[in-house]
Coordinates of C-alpha atoms in Angstrom, one line a residue:
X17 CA 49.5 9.8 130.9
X18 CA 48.6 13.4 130.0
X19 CA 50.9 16.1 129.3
X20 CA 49.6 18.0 131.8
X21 CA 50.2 14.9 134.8
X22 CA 53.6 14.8 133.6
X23 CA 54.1 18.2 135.1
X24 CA 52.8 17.8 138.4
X25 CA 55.4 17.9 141.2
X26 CA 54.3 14.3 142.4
X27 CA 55.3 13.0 139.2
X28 CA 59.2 14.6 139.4
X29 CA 60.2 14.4 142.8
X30 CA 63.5 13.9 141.7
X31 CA 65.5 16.8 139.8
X32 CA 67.5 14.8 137.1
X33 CA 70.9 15.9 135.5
X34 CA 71.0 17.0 131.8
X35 CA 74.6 15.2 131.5
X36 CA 73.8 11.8 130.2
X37 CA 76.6 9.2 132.0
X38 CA 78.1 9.0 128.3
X39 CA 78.7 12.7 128.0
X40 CA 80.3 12.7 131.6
X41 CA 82.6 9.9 130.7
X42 CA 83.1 11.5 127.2
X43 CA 84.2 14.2 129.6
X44 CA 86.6 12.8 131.7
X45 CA 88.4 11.3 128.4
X46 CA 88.8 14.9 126.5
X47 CA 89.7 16.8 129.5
X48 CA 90.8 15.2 132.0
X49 CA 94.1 15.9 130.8
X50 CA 96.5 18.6 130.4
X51 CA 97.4 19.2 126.1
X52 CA 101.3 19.4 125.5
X53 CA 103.1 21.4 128.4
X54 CA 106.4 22.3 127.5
X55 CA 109.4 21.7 130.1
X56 CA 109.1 24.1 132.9
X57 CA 104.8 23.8 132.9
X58 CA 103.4 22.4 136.0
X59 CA 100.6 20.0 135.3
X60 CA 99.3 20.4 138.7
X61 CA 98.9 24.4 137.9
X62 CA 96.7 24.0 134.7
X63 CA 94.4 21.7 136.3
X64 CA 93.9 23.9 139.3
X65 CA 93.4 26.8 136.4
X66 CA 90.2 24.4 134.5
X67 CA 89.1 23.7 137.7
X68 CA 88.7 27.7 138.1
X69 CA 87.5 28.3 135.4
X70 CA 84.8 25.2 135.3
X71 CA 83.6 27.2 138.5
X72 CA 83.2 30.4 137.0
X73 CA 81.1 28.5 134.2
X74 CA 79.3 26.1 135.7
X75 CA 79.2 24.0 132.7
X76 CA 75.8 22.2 132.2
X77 CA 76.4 19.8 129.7
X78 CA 79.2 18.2 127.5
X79 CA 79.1 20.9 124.8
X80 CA 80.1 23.9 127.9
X81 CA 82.8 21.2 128.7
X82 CA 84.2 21.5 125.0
X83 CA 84.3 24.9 125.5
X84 CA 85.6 25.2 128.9
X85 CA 88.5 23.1 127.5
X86 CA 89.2 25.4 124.7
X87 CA 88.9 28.6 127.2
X88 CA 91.6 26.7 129.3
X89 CA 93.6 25.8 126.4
X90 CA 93.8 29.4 125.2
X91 CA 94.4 31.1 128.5
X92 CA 96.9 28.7 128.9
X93 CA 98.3 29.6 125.4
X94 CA 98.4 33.5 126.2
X95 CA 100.4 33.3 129.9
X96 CA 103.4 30.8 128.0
X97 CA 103.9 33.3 125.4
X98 CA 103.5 36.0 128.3
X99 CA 106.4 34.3 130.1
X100 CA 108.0 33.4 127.2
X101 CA 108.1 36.8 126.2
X102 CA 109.5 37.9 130.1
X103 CA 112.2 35.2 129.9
X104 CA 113.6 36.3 126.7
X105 CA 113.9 39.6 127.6
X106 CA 115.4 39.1 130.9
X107 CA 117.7 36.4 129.2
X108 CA 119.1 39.1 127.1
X109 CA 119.4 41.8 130.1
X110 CA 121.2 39.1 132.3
X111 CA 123.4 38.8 129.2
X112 CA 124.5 42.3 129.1
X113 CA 125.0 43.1 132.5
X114 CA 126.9 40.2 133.0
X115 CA 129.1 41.6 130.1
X116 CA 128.9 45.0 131.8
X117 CA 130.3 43.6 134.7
X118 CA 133.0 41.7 133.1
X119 CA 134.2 44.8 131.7
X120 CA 133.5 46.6 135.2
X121 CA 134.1 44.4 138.1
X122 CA 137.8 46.5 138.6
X123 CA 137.9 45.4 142.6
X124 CA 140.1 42.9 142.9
X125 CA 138.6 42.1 146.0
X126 CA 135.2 40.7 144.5
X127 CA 136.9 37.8 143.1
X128 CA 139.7 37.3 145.0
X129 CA 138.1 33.9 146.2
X130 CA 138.0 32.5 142.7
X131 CA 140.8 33.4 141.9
X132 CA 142.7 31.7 144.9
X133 CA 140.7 28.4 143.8
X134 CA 141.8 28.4 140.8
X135 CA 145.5 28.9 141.2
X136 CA 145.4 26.6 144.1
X137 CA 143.9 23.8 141.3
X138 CA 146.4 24.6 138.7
X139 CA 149.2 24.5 141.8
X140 CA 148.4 21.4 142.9
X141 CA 149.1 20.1 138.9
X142 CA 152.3 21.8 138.7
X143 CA 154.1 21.6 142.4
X144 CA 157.3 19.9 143.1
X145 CA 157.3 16.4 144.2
X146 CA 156.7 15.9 147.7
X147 CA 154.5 18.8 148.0
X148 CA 151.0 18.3 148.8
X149 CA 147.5 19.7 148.5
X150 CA 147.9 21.8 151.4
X151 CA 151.0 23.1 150.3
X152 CA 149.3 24.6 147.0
X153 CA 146.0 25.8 149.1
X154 CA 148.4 27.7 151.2
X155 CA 150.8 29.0 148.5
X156 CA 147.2 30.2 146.4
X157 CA 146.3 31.9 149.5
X158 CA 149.4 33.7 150.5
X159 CA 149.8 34.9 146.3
X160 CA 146.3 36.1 146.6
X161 CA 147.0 38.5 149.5
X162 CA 149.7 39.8 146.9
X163 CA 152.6 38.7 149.3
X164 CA 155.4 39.4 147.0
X165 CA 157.7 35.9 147.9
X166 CA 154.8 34.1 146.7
X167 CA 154.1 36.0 143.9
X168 CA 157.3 35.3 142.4
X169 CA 157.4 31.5 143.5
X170 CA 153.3 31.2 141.6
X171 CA 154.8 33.5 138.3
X172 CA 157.4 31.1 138.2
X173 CA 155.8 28.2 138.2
X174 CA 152.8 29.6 135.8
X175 CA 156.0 30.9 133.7
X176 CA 157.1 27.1 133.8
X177 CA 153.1 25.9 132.3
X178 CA 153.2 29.2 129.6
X179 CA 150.6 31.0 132.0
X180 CA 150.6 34.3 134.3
X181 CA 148.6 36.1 136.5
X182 CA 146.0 37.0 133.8
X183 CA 145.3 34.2 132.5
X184 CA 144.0 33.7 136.1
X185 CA 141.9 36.9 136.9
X186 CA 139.9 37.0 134.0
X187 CA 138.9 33.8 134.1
X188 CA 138.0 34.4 138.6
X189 CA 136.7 37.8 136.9
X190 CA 134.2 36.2 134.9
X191 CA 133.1 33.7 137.3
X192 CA 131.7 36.5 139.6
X193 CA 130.2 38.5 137.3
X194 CA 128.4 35.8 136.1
X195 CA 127.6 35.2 139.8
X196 CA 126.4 39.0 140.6
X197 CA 124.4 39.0 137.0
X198 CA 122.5 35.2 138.7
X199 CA 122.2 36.9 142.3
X200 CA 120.7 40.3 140.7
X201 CA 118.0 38.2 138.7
X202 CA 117.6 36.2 141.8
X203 CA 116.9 39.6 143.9
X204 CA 119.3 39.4 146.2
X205 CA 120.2 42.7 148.3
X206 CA 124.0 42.5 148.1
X207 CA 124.1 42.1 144.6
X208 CA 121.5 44.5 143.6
X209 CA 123.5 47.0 145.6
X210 CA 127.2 46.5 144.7
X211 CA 125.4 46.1 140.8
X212 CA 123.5 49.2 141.2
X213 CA 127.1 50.9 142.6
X214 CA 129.0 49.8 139.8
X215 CA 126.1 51.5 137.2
X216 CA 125.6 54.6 138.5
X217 CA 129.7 54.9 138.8
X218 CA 129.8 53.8 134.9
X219 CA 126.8 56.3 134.6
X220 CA 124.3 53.9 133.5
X221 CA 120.9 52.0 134.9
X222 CA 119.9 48.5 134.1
X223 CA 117.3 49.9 131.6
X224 CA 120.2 51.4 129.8
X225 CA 121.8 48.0 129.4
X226 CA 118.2 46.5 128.4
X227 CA 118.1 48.9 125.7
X228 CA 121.0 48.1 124.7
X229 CA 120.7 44.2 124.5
X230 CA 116.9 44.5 123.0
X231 CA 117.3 45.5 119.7
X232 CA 118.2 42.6 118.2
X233 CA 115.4 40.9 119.3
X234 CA 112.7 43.4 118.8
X235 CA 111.4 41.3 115.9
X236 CA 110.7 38.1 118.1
X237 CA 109.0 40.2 121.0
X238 CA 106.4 41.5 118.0
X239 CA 105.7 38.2 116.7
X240 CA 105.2 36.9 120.2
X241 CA 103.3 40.0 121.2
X242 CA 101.4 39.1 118.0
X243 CA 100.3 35.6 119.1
X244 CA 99.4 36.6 122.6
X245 CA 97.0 39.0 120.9
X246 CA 95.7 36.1 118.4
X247 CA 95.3 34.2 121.5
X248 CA 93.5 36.6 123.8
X249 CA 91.1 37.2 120.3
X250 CA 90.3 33.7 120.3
X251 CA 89.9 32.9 124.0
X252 CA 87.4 36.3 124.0
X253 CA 85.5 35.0 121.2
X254 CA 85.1 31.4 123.0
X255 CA 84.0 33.1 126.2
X256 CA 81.6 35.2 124.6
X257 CA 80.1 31.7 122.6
X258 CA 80.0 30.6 125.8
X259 CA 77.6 33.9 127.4
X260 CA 75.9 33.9 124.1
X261 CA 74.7 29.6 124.9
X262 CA 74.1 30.3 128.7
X263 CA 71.9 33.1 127.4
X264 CA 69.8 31.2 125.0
X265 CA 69.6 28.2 127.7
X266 CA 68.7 31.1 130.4
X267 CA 66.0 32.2 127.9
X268 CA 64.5 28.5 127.4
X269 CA 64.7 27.8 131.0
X270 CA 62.7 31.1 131.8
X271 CA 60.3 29.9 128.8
X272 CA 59.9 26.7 130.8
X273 CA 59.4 27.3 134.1
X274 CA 56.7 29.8 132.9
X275 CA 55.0 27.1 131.1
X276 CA 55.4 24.9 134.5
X277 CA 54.0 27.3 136.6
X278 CA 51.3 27.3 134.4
X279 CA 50.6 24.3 134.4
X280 CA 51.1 23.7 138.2
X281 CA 47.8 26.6 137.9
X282 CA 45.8 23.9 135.9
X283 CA 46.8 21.1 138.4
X284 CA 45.5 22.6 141.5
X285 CA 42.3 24.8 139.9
X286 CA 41.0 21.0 138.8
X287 CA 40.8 19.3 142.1
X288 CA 39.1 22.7 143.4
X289 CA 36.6 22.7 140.8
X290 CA 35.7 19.0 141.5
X291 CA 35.2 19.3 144.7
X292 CA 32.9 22.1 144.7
X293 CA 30.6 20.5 141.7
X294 CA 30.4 17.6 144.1

């Protein structure tokens, strides 16, 4: 058969894939799944990002799948040391506005409830016999409403354990501060306003705080910022291999449906010819 009857649509009626079954199954092995996620990185989420981004390419053989998984893997790469980055820095924030509001929180009121827990625990260690759980709920209760008989009934008993009040509040103190500081990362509108409240009368901002609490890790943010930029440098590069081979395929393919359609020419001028020498 002639080079030429190779090319006449009769003799392809069937479009065939470039993909031998080898390179698909070589395929499914190398990518099919997810490289090393650290804890916190959903599986389900960089499979739906390949899946994306297999889309956008359209891979056409296994060589596009190599790169598509390198594309992937780099992307990938660049938002965890994009969230890395965030999570340090808003670890170290939460860190010093929670010591801002240890240091502020003066309302008694704000952690009056852990405070009554936590005498009402230590009570129910240190009561005389015959007095029960509800006895020590009920005394915490009534000392923290500052009613002075059971004030002096909880300092003497604390006095009896080598404790006092203080040893108490701070502790309560702490415990909601540490509370406010999770409720403020967590956006929540009573915290961001009683925290916002307690700034502006200390006559600071959270940004002033961040400031404050950043220095010391200025050096990590630069080397991460460093290998986000390595990373978004090599997943360019990649993606730009990738245009460059679509590009030379896109030329080839042009080349060849040129010569095609030149042939289809030859095809149907011979039959013509034929007939009219007949």
């Amino acid at each position: 058969m002639s080079k030429r009857a190779g090319l006449h649509p009769k003799a392809n009626s069937k479009t065939k894939s470039n993909i031998s079954p080898l390179a698909k199954v070589q395929g499914l092995m190398l990518f099919g799944s997810a490289p090393l996620l650290l804890p916190g990185e959903d599986d389900a989420a960089y499979h739906e990002l390949l899946s994306r981004v297999r889309t956008a390419i359209s891979p056409v053989d296994i060589i596009d799948e190599m790169f598509i998984a390198d594309v992937v893997s780099l992307e990938w790469e660049v938002l965890r040391w994009r969230r890395l980055k965030s999570n340090l820095m808003q670890t170290r924030g939460l860190e010093a506005l929670g010591q801002f509001l240890r240091a502020h929180l003066d309302y008694y009121v704000h952690y009056q409830k852990y405070f009554e827990q936590d005498l009402a625990e230590i009570l129910q260690d240190n009561l005389a016999e015959g007095q029960t759980e509800i006895d020590a709920q009920a005394l915490a209760h009534k000392c923290a409403r500052d009613e002075p008989d059971a004030d002096d009934k909880v300092n003497q008993i604390l006095a009896g354990i080598n404790l006092d009040m203080d040893d108490i509040l701070e502790p309560a103190r702490a415990r909601k501060a540490e509370e406010l500081a999770h409720d403020y990362a967590q956006r929540k509108l009573g915290a961001i306003k009683l925290i916002d409240k307690l700034l502006a009368e200390a006559g600071l901002s959270i940004d002033t705080l961040m400031v404050r609490a950043l220095p010391g890790e200025l050096d990590k943010i630069e080397r991460i910022d460093r290998l986000i930029t390595l990373a978004e440098t090599r997943r360019n590069a990649m993606l730009r291999e990738i245009d460059r081979r679509h590009a030379v395929l896109s030329e080839a393919l042009r080349r060849q449906v040129q010569e095609v359609e030149g042939e289809f020419e030859v095809v149907e001028k011979t039959p013509a010819a034929t007939k009219s020498a007949a």
